[in-house]
Amino acid sequence: MNKLVVIAGLLCSIVFSSSATAADYYEELGGQKGVEEIVDNFINEISFDPDIVTFFEGTDINRLREKLIEQFCMESGGPCEYTGDSMRDVHTGMNISKGQFNRIVELLQAAMDKAGTPQTAQNRLIRSLAPMRPDIIHH
Ligand code: HEM
């Protein structure tokens, strides 16, 4: 009986610890400082893209920065909560194309390159954001 309890305990710790490492890449992004640098670089990249920047005329950039930091932190398993609007609500009415969506992903990759984010963590963040695509394009 005792043996069974020990084995069950071991199995649980293996399952929980491996799922935690699989989900968590906040530290790989560089923690809070890393996420802030990525978002600052991202906003900078957006500001230099003549097609994409037009979408952000009239946007409160301080709010955008704050919400993106919360979102990337939360998605990567960091100690934050996203308090912004839903992706569908935010992007509805913009009629964003697939090409423009892909372009913003490229700008995010450039932002992460400039922040020195490891490739594995870059891929993980992009993979976390990919399911939002249907809520963002063509609304
Ligand atoms: C992976 C893709 C994307 C993610 C994760 C994302 C995320 C966000 C977030 C978190 C906000 C702030 C929400 C809030 O204020 O509550 C936002 C706002 C905004 N996004 Fe996106 N976005 C994406 C793609 C795009 C694309 C492709 C465009 C246009 C080409 C775009 C245009 C905008 C604009 C203009 C705003 C500001 C809206 C306003 O002024 O209130 N986004 N986005």
Short mmCIF file of C-alpha atoms and ligand atoms in Angstrom, two decimals:
data_model
loop_
_atom_site.label_atom_id
_atom_site.label_comp_id
_atom_site.label_asym_id
_atom_site.label_seq_id
_atom_site.Cartn_x
_atom_site.Cartn_y
_atom_site.Cartn_z
CA MET A 1 0.00 0.00 0.00
CA ASN A 2 2.76 2.41 0.99
CA LYS A 3 4.61 1.54 -2.20
CA LEU A 4 1.54 2.43 -4.24
CA VAL A 5 1.29 5.82 -2.55
CA VAL A 6 4.95 6.52 -3.27
CA ILE A 7 4.58 5.48 -6.92
CA ALA A 8 1.42 7.60 -7.30
CA GLY A 9 3.24 10.54 -5.74
CA LEU A 10 6.19 10.12 -8.08
CA LEU A 11 3.94 9.88 -11.12
CA CYS A 12 2.08 13.03 -10.07
CA SER A 13 5.27 15.01 -9.58
CA ILE A 14 6.58 13.88 -12.98
CA VAL A 15 3.32 14.81 -14.73
CA PHE A 16 3.00 18.20 -12.98
CA SER A 17 6.62 19.24 -13.31
CA SER A 18 6.86 18.30 -16.98
CA SER A 19 3.63 20.10 -17.86
CA ALA A 20 4.83 23.20 -15.99
CA THR A 21 8.11 23.34 -17.92
CA ALA A 22 6.30 22.71 -21.21
CA ALA A 23 3.89 25.61 -20.64
CA ASP A 24 6.21 28.11 -19.01
CA TYR A 25 8.59 30.16 -21.13
CA TYR A 26 8.27 33.55 -19.40
CA GLU A 27 11.81 33.28 -18.01
CA GLU A 28 13.09 32.36 -21.48
CA LEU A 29 11.59 35.61 -22.75
CA GLY A 30 13.71 37.35 -20.11
CA GLY A 31 11.01 37.79 -17.44
CA GLN A 32 9.31 41.16 -16.99
CA LYS A 33 12.29 43.15 -18.30
CA GLY A 34 12.56 40.92 -21.37
CA VAL A 35 8.84 41.18 -22.14
CA GLU A 36 8.97 44.98 -21.79
CA GLU A 37 11.93 45.18 -24.16
CA ILE A 38 10.17 42.97 -26.71
CA VAL A 39 7.02 45.13 -26.59
CA ASP A 40 9.00 48.38 -26.86
CA ASN A 41 10.89 47.00 -29.87
CA PHE A 42 7.61 45.73 -31.36
CA ILE A 43 5.96 49.16 -31.12
CA ASN A 44 9.10 50.66 -32.64
CA GLU A 45 8.99 48.19 -35.57
CA ILE A 46 5.28 48.99 -36.11
CA SER A 47 6.05 52.72 -36.17
CA PHE A 48 8.50 52.21 -39.08
CA ASP A 49 6.17 50.07 -41.21
CA PRO A 50 4.29 52.40 -43.58
CA ASP A 51 1.34 50.02 -44.13
CA ILE A 52 0.89 48.78 -40.58
CA VAL A 53 1.43 52.09 -38.76
CA THR A 54 -1.65 53.64 -40.38
CA PHE A 55 -3.87 51.31 -38.33
CA PHE A 56 -2.49 52.85 -35.14
CA GLU A 57 -3.28 56.50 -35.87
CA GLY A 58 -5.32 57.66 -32.89
CA THR A 59 -4.25 54.72 -30.69
CA ASP A 60 -3.27 55.40 -27.08
CA ILE A 61 0.23 53.92 -27.29
CA ASN A 62 0.72 53.82 -23.51
CA ARG A 63 -2.35 51.65 -23.18
CA LEU A 64 -1.32 49.45 -26.13
CA ARG A 65 2.12 48.97 -24.53
CA GLU A 66 0.61 48.08 -21.16
CA LYS A 67 -1.88 45.59 -22.65
CA LEU A 68 0.71 43.90 -24.88
CA ILE A 69 3.07 43.49 -21.91
CA GLU A 70 0.26 41.91 -19.88
CA GLN A 71 -0.74 39.67 -22.77
CA PHE A 72 2.76 38.38 -23.60
CA CYS A 73 3.52 37.91 -19.89
CA MET A 74 0.33 35.93 -19.29
CA GLU A 75 0.64 33.85 -22.48
CA SER A 76 4.17 32.81 -21.51
CA GLY A 77 3.10 31.73 -18.02
CA GLY A 78 4.29 34.84 -16.18
CA PRO A 79 2.65 36.37 -13.09
CA CYS A 80 0.34 38.75 -14.96
CA GLU A 81 -3.27 38.99 -15.93
CA TYR A 82 -4.40 40.37 -19.28
CA THR A 83 -6.90 43.16 -18.55
CA GLY A 84 -7.43 44.39 -22.12
CA ASP A 85 -10.36 43.83 -24.44
CA SER A 86 -10.94 40.58 -26.35
CA MET A 87 -8.97 40.15 -29.58
CA ARG A 88 -12.24 39.98 -31.51
CA ASP A 89 -13.61 43.22 -30.00
CA VAL A 90 -10.34 45.14 -30.45
CA HIS A 91 -9.77 44.24 -34.10
CA THR A 92 -13.35 44.25 -35.39
CA GLY A 93 -13.94 46.94 -38.02
CA MET A 94 -10.26 47.08 -39.05
CA ASN A 95 -10.66 44.54 -41.88
CA ILE A 96 -7.12 43.24 -41.34
CA SER A 97 -5.84 41.00 -44.17
CA LYS A 98 -3.85 37.76 -43.86
CA GLY A 99 -0.84 39.59 -45.30
CA GLN A 100 -1.09 42.32 -42.66
CA PHE A 101 -1.42 39.71 -39.93
CA ASN A 102 1.67 37.89 -41.23
CA ARG A 103 3.51 41.20 -41.45
CA ILE A 104 2.85 41.97 -37.77
CA VAL A 105 4.17 38.52 -36.86
CA GLU A 106 7.36 39.36 -38.81
CA LEU A 107 7.64 42.67 -36.95
CA LEU A 108 7.29 40.81 -33.65
CA GLN A 109 10.04 38.40 -34.72
CA ALA A 110 12.31 41.34 -35.59
CA ALA A 111 11.50 42.86 -32.18
CA MET A 112 12.48 39.61 -30.45
CA ASP A 113 15.67 39.28 -32.54
CA LYS A 114 16.69 42.77 -31.43
CA ALA A 115 15.95 41.87 -27.80
CA GLY A 116 18.15 38.76 -28.12
CA THR A 117 15.23 36.42 -27.33
CA PRO A 118 16.27 32.77 -27.87
CA GLN A 119 14.72 31.17 -30.98
CA THR A 120 12.84 28.53 -28.95
CA ALA A 121 11.12 31.19 -26.84
CA GLN A 122 10.34 33.22 -29.98
CA ASN A 123 8.65 30.19 -31.52
CA ARG A 124 6.69 29.56 -28.35
CA LEU A 125 5.32 33.10 -28.18
CA ILE A 126 4.33 33.03 -31.86
CA ARG A 127 2.67 29.65 -31.32
CA SER A 128 0.72 31.04 -28.35
CA LEU A 129 -0.58 33.96 -30.40
CA ALA A 130 -1.42 31.95 -33.55
CA PRO A 131 -4.85 30.74 -32.30
CA MET A 132 -5.93 34.43 -32.07
CA ARG A 133 -5.63 34.76 -35.85
CA PRO A 134 -9.30 34.00 -36.69
CA ASP A 135 -10.40 36.70 -34.22
CA ILE A 136 -8.11 39.29 -35.77
CA ILE A 137 -8.36 38.99 -39.57
CA HIS A 138 -11.29 40.04 -41.77
CA HIS A 139 -13.56 41.51 -39.13
C1 HEM B 1 -0.66 38.28 -33.25
C2 HEM B 1 -1.39 39.28 -33.64
C3 HEM B 1 -1.92 40.39 -32.76
C4 HEM B 1 -2.01 40.48 -31.40
C5 HEM B 1 -1.58 39.45 -30.35
C6 HEM B 1 -2.59 41.77 -31.08
C7 HEM B 1 -2.83 42.23 -29.79
C8 HEM B 1 -3.38 43.47 -29.49
C9 HEM B 1 -3.62 43.96 -28.15
C10 HEM B 1 -3.33 43.21 -26.86
C11 HEM B 1 -4.15 45.19 -28.26
C12 HEM B 1 -4.59 46.12 -27.09
C13 HEM B 1 -6.02 45.81 -26.66
C14 HEM B 1 -6.62 46.81 -25.70
O1 HEM B 1 -6.30 48.01 -25.78
O2 HEM B 1 -7.45 46.38 -24.87
C15 HEM B 1 -4.22 45.49 -29.68
C16 HEM B 1 -4.68 46.68 -30.21
C17 HEM B 1 -4.60 47.00 -31.53
N1 HEM B 1 -4.26 46.19 -32.58
FE1 HEM B 1 -3.63 44.29 -32.42
N2 HEM B 1 -2.86 42.43 -32.25
C18 HEM B 1 -2.46 41.63 -33.29
C19 HEM B 1 -2.53 41.90 -34.64
C20 HEM B 1 -2.88 43.12 -35.16
C21 HEM B 1 -2.79 43.47 -36.58
C22 HEM B 1 -2.34 42.51 -37.69
C23 HEM B 1 -3.18 44.77 -36.67
C24 HEM B 1 -3.27 45.66 -37.90
C25 HEM B 1 -2.62 45.46 -39.00
C26 HEM B 1 -3.52 45.23 -35.33
C27 HEM B 1 -3.98 46.48 -35.01
C28 HEM B 1 -4.29 46.92 -33.74
C29 HEM B 1 -4.70 48.30 -33.43
C30 HEM B 1 -4.85 49.45 -34.43
C31 HEM B 1 -4.90 48.35 -32.04
C32 HEM B 1 -5.30 49.57 -31.21
C33 HEM B 1 -6.78 49.73 -31.15
C34 HEM B 1 -7.16 51.02 -30.44
O3 HEM B 1 -6.64 52.07 -30.81
O4 HEM B 1 -7.96 50.95 -29.50
N3 HEM B 1 -3.33 44.19 -34.45
N4 HEM B 1 -3.76 44.42 -30.40
#
